[in-house]
Amino acid sequence: MSSSVVCKQATVTKKTPLVFQSTALAASKVSCGGVSGSVRSFRKPFLGEVSSLKPIKQTCALANPSVAAPRAELGDSLEEFLVKATSDTKLRQLMTSMAECARTIAFNVRTASCAAQGCTNSFGDEQLAVDLVADKLLFEALTYSHVCEFACSEENPEPIDCKGEGFSVAFDPLDGSSIVDTNFTVGTVFGVWPGGKLKDIKGADQAASGIAIYGPRTVFCIAIKGYPGTHEFLLMAEGKWTHVKETTEIGEGKLFSPGNLRATFDNPEYEKLVNYYIEEKYTLRYTGGMVPDVFQIIVKEKGVFTNVVSPTTKAKLRILFEVAPLALLVEQAGGQSSCDGKCVSALDVEIKDYDQRSQVCFGSKEEVTRFEEYLYGKSPRFSALQVS
């Protein structure tokens, strides 16, 4: 007997306004840095109408391995994709809640204050009004999802009880917030772990991760553990997330994003690597925002991102909030990562502390191999691979 289940979506025959699925989130209040109101008021620019929705009939793979998982198609809505990507209804709800919140943050990034609030988070980073608004919205979205046990962020690194059951989430609410005022692209990063722990875990334990990119387009890019590829969804004018790209392979290409270049002054190995990129006529693509700089590797299906330390420049990137979630996205897209100065994947580093930091490299297997050989003189994981 086949252990599959048929999932259907009802047909809508009349024009129906698109609204947030979570009414509790839609009614929540936000007040920070001169920006106040409710999520309901923030959604207005995204309201639209659809004349009809076709019935959806999907076969969802369950525990029986003989039942093949249905393949996602370009043009699918986020909800349609999630039905195909996972049979875990709680994970679907959590990812949908994060996408809805990203839609609201996108509006706030365009309208909120970029002024400093005269305060810092517990890591000593200066906080901006737009940081705090995004942080508050994400905690509320996770609480009202009812499937989040604990959540923590770069702004509030100690886990907060979200009263749900299923998963715990770590996130950077607005990576690159210091370049919002220059109108550069910024983004949200998050990782999803099963259960109630956000310490003494590894990136490989994630059930999913994602980034939301707020630029000329608003994009939601996610990876579901166990489902092939990394998947990009575009926010359409009517407020719907539409599947527009699947990435399963990242190859070698002459495009580089060198973070923390000041480290080249007293890290000779990093200086040699950067000089190699220049001598080989790599194209420089670096914005100062980690989310867009790593996302371009997934979109272009080539390139390399590096952020290296030196005796006078310490590590800035936190494994829990940034490195591990991005590593799952890159590696499921067909790329590789190198982390912690140990020639290991960022997914294999044990996270012992919320503020645990590391240097890192993301890119194709060839580019990560080259990074490790220049920085550490070896790349044991890829010893059979020959690179120049």
C-alpha positions as CSV (number, residue, x, y, z in Angstrom):
1,M,0.0,0.0,0.0
2,S,1.3,3.4,-0.9
3,S,1.9,5.7,2.1
4,S,1.2,8.9,0.4
5,V,-1.3,11.6,1.2
6,V,-3.0,14.0,-1.2
7,C,-2.9,17.6,-0.3
8,K,-5.4,20.0,-1.9
9,Q,-6.0,23.7,-1.8
10,A,-9.6,24.9,-2.3
11,T,-10.5,26.8,-5.4
12,V,-11.2,30.5,-5.0
13,T,-13.7,31.7,-7.6
14,K,-14.2,35.3,-6.5
15,K,-11.7,38.1,-6.1
16,T,-10.1,37.8,-2.7
17,P,-7.7,40.3,-1.1
18,L,-4.3,38.8,-0.2
19,V,-3.7,39.2,3.5
20,F,-1.3,37.7,6.1
21,Q,-2.2,34.2,7.1
22,S,-1.4,34.9,10.8
23,T,-4.1,37.2,12.1
24,A,-2.3,37.4,15.4
25,L,0.8,38.7,13.8
26,A,-1.2,41.1,11.6
27,A,-2.6,42.7,14.7
28,S,0.6,43.0,16.7
29,K,2.0,46.4,17.7
30,V,5.4,47.8,16.8
31,S,6.9,50.9,18.3
32,C,10.6,51.8,18.0
33,G,12.8,54.7,17.0
34,G,10.0,56.9,15.9
35,V,8.4,54.1,13.9
36,S,5.1,52.9,15.4
37,G,2.0,51.1,14.3
38,S,0.8,47.6,13.7
39,V,1.9,44.9,11.3
40,R,-1.6,45.2,9.8
41,S,-0.9,48.8,8.8
42,F,2.5,47.9,7.3
43,R,1.0,45.3,5.0
44,K,-1.1,47.8,3.0
45,P,1.4,48.4,0.2
46,F,1.3,44.6,-0.6
47,L,-2.5,44.1,-0.7
48,G,-3.7,42.9,-4.0
49,E,-6.4,40.8,-5.6
50,V,-6.4,37.5,-7.4
51,S,-9.3,36.4,-9.6
52,S,-8.8,32.7,-9.1
53,L,-6.5,30.1,-7.7
54,K,-6.3,26.7,-9.5
55,P,-6.8,23.6,-7.4
56,I,-3.5,22.1,-6.2
57,K,-3.0,18.4,-6.1
58,Q,0.2,17.2,-4.6
59,T,1.5,13.8,-3.5
60,C,3.5,14.3,-0.3
61,A,6.1,11.7,0.6
62,L,5.8,10.4,4.1
63,A,8.0,7.9,6.0
64,N,7.9,5.3,3.2
65,P,11.2,5.9,1.2
66,S,9.6,4.2,-1.8
67,V,7.4,7.3,-2.3
68,A,9.3,9.8,-4.3
69,A,9.1,13.4,-3.2
70,P,7.3,15.7,-5.7
71,R,9.6,18.2,-7.5
72,A,9.0,21.9,-7.0
73,E,8.4,23.9,-10.1
74,L,9.2,27.5,-11.0
75,G,6.1,29.5,-10.7
76,D,5.0,27.7,-7.5
77,S,3.9,29.8,-4.6
78,L,5.9,29.5,-1.4
79,E,3.0,27.5,0.1
80,E,3.0,25.1,-2.8
81,F,6.7,24.7,-2.6
82,L,6.7,23.9,1.1
83,V,4.1,21.2,0.6
84,K,6.4,19.5,-1.8
85,A,9.6,20.1,0.1
86,T,8.6,18.8,3.6
87,S,5.9,16.8,5.2
88,D,6.5,18.6,8.5
89,T,3.6,21.0,8.9
90,K,5.2,22.8,11.7
91,L,8.3,23.6,9.6
92,R,6.0,24.8,6.8
93,Q,4.2,27.1,9.3
94,L,7.5,28.5,10.6
95,M,8.9,29.2,7.2
96,T,5.7,30.8,6.1
97,S,5.7,33.0,9.2
98,M,9.3,34.1,8.5
99,A,8.3,35.0,4.9
100,E,5.4,37.1,6.0
101,C,7.6,38.9,8.5
102,A,10.2,39.5,5.8
103,R,7.5,41.1,3.6
104,T,6.8,43.5,6.5
105,I,10.5,44.3,7.2
106,A,10.9,45.1,3.5
107,F,8.4,47.9,3.9
108,N,10.1,49.1,7.1
109,V,13.6,49.2,5.5
110,R,12.2,51.6,2.9
111,T,10.5,53.9,5.5
112,A,12.1,53.5,9.0
113,S,14.7,55.8,10.6
114,C,18.3,55.0,10.0
115,A,19.4,57.0,13.0
116,A,21.3,55.5,15.9
117,Q,19.3,55.0,19.1
118,G,22.1,55.8,21.5
119,C,22.3,52.2,22.7
120,T,24.2,49.0,22.0
121,N,23.3,45.3,22.1
122,S,25.0,43.0,24.5
123,F,27.9,42.4,22.0
124,G,28.7,46.1,22.0
125,D,27.3,46.8,18.5
126,E,25.5,50.1,18.0
127,Q,21.8,49.6,17.3
128,L,19.8,51.5,14.8
129,A,16.0,52.1,14.7
130,V,15.6,49.9,11.7
131,D,17.5,47.1,13.5
132,L,15.2,47.2,16.5
133,V,12.0,47.3,14.4
134,A,13.1,44.2,12.4
135,D,14.2,42.4,15.6
136,K,10.8,43.1,17.3
137,L,8.8,42.0,14.3
138,L,10.7,38.7,14.0
139,F,10.3,37.8,17.6
140,E,6.5,38.5,17.3
141,A,6.2,36.5,14.1
142,L,7.9,33.5,15.8
143,T,5.8,33.8,18.9
144,Y,2.5,33.9,16.9
145,S,3.6,31.0,14.7
146,H,3.1,28.7,17.7
147,V,5.8,26.3,16.4
148,C,8.9,28.1,17.8
149,E,10.1,27.1,21.2
150,F,13.0,29.5,21.7
151,A,14.5,32.3,19.6
152,C,17.5,34.6,19.9
153,S,19.1,37.3,17.7
154,E,22.2,39.4,17.5
155,E,20.3,42.1,19.2
156,N,18.9,39.8,21.9
157,P,21.4,36.9,22.1
158,E,19.9,35.1,25.1
159,P,17.1,32.7,24.0
160,I,13.6,34.0,24.6
161,D,10.8,31.5,25.3
162,C,8.3,31.8,22.3
163,K,5.8,29.4,24.0
164,G,5.6,27.2,20.9
165,E,6.6,23.6,20.2
166,G,8.8,22.3,17.4
167,F,11.8,24.4,16.5
168,S,14.1,27.1,17.7
169,V,15.4,29.9,15.6
170,A,18.6,32.1,15.6
171,F,18.6,35.2,13.4
172,D,20.3,38.4,12.5
173,P,17.4,40.8,12.0
174,L,19.1,43.1,9.6
175,D,22.6,42.3,8.4
176,G,24.2,45.3,6.9
177,S,22.0,47.8,8.7
178,S,24.8,50.4,8.7
179,I,24.5,50.7,4.9
180,V,20.8,51.2,4.8
181,D,21.2,55.0,4.7
182,T,23.3,54.7,1.6
183,N,20.5,52.6,0.0
184,F,22.6,49.5,-0.4
185,T,21.0,46.0,-0.3
186,V,20.6,44.5,3.2
187,G,19.0,41.4,4.5
188,T,17.7,39.1,7.3
189,V,19.5,35.8,8.0
190,F,18.0,32.9,10.1
191,G,18.7,29.3,11.0
192,V,16.1,26.8,12.2
193,W,17.0,24.0,14.6
194,P,14.7,21.2,15.8
195,G,13.8,21.2,19.5
196,G,14.7,23.8,22.1
197,K,18.5,24.2,22.0
198,L,20.5,27.0,20.4
199,K,23.9,26.0,21.9
200,D,25.9,22.8,21.9
201,I,24.6,22.3,18.4
202,K,26.0,22.2,14.9
203,G,25.0,23.9,11.7
204,A,24.4,20.5,10.2
205,D,21.6,20.0,12.7
206,Q,19.5,22.7,11.1
207,A,16.1,21.8,9.7
208,A,16.2,24.8,7.4
209,S,17.7,28.2,6.9
210,G,17.0,31.3,4.9
211,I,17.8,34.9,4.0
212,A,15.5,37.7,3.0
213,I,17.1,40.3,0.7
214,Y,15.8,43.8,0.6
215,G,17.1,45.6,-2.5
216,P,15.6,46.7,-5.8
217,R,13.7,43.4,-5.5
218,T,12.6,41.7,-2.3
219,V,13.7,38.0,-2.3
220,F,13.2,35.1,0.1
221,C,15.9,32.4,-0.4
222,I,15.6,29.1,1.6
223,A,17.1,25.7,2.0
224,I,15.2,22.8,3.5
225,K,17.4,20.0,4.9
226,G,16.8,16.8,2.9
227,Y,15.3,18.6,-0.1
228,P,17.6,19.2,-3.0
229,G,18.8,22.7,-3.9
230,T,18.5,26.3,-2.6
231,H,15.3,28.1,-3.7
232,E,14.6,31.7,-4.4
233,F,11.2,33.3,-4.1
234,L,10.4,36.8,-5.5
235,L,7.9,39.1,-3.8
236,M,5.3,40.0,-6.5
237,A,3.3,43.2,-6.7
238,E,0.2,41.5,-5.2
239,G,2.2,40.3,-2.2
240,K,2.7,36.7,-3.2
241,W,6.0,34.9,-3.0
242,T,6.7,33.1,-6.3
243,H,9.4,30.5,-6.9
244,V,11.8,32.0,-9.5
245,K,15.0,30.0,-9.2
246,E,16.5,26.7,-8.0
247,T,20.3,26.4,-7.5
248,T,21.9,23.0,-7.3
249,E,25.4,23.7,-8.6
250,I,28.0,26.4,-7.9
251,G,31.0,26.3,-10.2
252,E,34.3,28.1,-10.4
253,G,34.0,31.7,-11.7
254,K,36.2,34.8,-11.5
255,L,34.1,36.8,-9.1
256,F,35.3,37.6,-5.6
257,S,34.0,39.4,-2.4
258,P,36.9,40.0,-0.1
259,G,35.7,41.0,3.4
260,N,37.9,42.6,6.0
261,L,40.6,43.6,3.5
262,R,42.5,45.4,6.2
263,A,43.6,42.0,7.4
264,T,45.9,41.8,4.4
265,F,48.3,44.2,6.1
266,D,49.3,41.7,8.8
267,N,48.1,38.4,7.4
268,P,50.5,37.6,4.5
269,E,48.6,34.5,3.5
270,Y,45.4,36.5,3.0
271,E,47.4,39.1,1.1
272,K,48.7,36.4,-1.3
273,L,45.2,35.1,-1.9
274,V,43.8,38.6,-2.7
275,N,46.7,39.3,-5.0
276,Y,45.9,36.0,-6.8
277,Y,42.4,37.2,-7.4
278,I,43.6,40.5,-8.8
279,E,46.4,39.0,-10.9
280,E,43.9,36.5,-12.4
281,K,41.6,39.3,-13.2
282,Y,38.7,38.3,-11.0
283,T,35.7,40.7,-11.0
284,L,35.3,42.5,-7.6
285,R,31.7,42.4,-6.3
286,Y,31.6,43.5,-2.7
287,T,29.0,45.7,-1.0
288,G,29.9,45.4,2.7
289,G,26.7,43.5,3.3
290,M,27.3,39.8,3.9
291,V,23.8,38.7,2.8
292,P,23.9,40.2,-0.7
293,D,27.6,39.3,-1.1
294,V,26.9,35.6,-0.3
295,F,23.6,35.6,-2.1
296,Q,25.2,36.6,-5.4
297,I,27.2,33.3,-5.3
298,I,23.9,31.4,-5.3
299,V,22.3,33.6,-8.0
300,K,25.3,33.7,-10.3
301,E,26.2,30.1,-9.5
302,K,29.9,31.0,-9.2
303,G,32.3,33.1,-7.1
304,V,33.8,33.3,-3.7
305,F,33.3,35.2,-0.4
306,T,36.0,35.6,2.2
307,N,36.3,37.2,5.6
308,V,39.6,36.6,7.2
309,V,41.2,37.6,10.6
310,S,44.7,38.8,11.4
311,P,46.6,39.6,14.6
312,T,45.1,43.1,14.7
313,T,41.6,42.4,13.1
314,K,39.5,40.0,15.1
315,A,36.6,37.8,13.8
316,K,33.3,39.6,13.5
317,L,31.0,36.9,12.0
318,R,29.0,34.9,14.4
319,I,28.5,31.2,13.6
320,L,25.0,30.8,15.2
321,F,23.4,33.9,13.6
322,E,25.1,34.2,10.3
323,V,27.7,31.7,9.3
324,A,25.9,28.4,9.9
325,P,22.6,29.5,8.2
326,L,24.4,30.8,5.2
327,A,26.5,27.6,5.0
328,L,23.4,25.5,4.7
329,L,22.2,27.7,1.9
330,V,25.5,27.6,0.0
331,E,26.2,23.9,0.5
332,Q,22.7,22.8,-0.6
333,A,23.1,25.0,-3.7
334,G,26.2,22.9,-4.6
335,G,28.9,25.0,-3.0
336,Q,31.2,24.6,0.0
337,S,32.3,26.5,3.1
338,S,35.4,26.7,5.3
339,C,35.2,27.8,8.9
340,D,37.0,28.2,12.2
341,G,40.5,28.0,10.7
342,K,40.3,24.2,10.8
343,C,39.6,23.3,7.1
344,V,36.2,22.1,8.0
345,S,32.7,23.0,6.8
346,A,30.9,25.7,8.7
347,L,28.1,23.1,9.2
348,D,30.5,20.8,11.2
349,V,31.7,23.4,13.8
350,E,30.1,22.9,17.2
351,I,28.5,26.0,18.5
352,K,29.4,26.4,22.2
353,D,28.6,30.0,22.7
354,Y,26.0,32.4,21.2
355,D,28.8,34.9,20.5
356,Q,31.2,32.3,18.9
357,R,32.9,33.9,15.9
358,S,34.9,32.7,13.0
359,Q,36.7,33.6,9.8
360,V,34.9,32.0,6.8
361,C,34.9,31.3,3.1
362,F,31.9,30.5,0.9
363,G,32.1,29.5,-2.7
364,S,32.6,26.6,-5.2
365,K,34.5,23.6,-4.1
366,E,37.5,24.8,-6.2
367,E,37.4,28.3,-4.6
368,V,37.2,26.9,-1.1
369,T,40.0,24.5,-1.8
370,R,42.1,27.4,-3.1
371,F,41.2,29.4,0.0
372,E,42.3,26.7,2.4
373,E,45.6,26.0,0.5
374,Y,46.6,29.7,0.6
375,L,45.5,30.3,4.2
376,Y,46.5,27.0,5.8
377,G,48.8,25.3,3.4
378,K,46.5,22.4,3.0
379,S,42.9,21.3,2.1
380,P,42.5,17.7,3.3
381,R,38.8,17.5,2.5
382,F,39.5,18.2,-1.2
383,S,43.0,16.7,-1.5
384,A,42.2,15.0,-4.8
385,L,41.2,18.3,-6.3
386,Q,43.9,20.2,-8.3
387,V,43.6,24.0,-8.3
388,S,46.0,26.7,-9.5
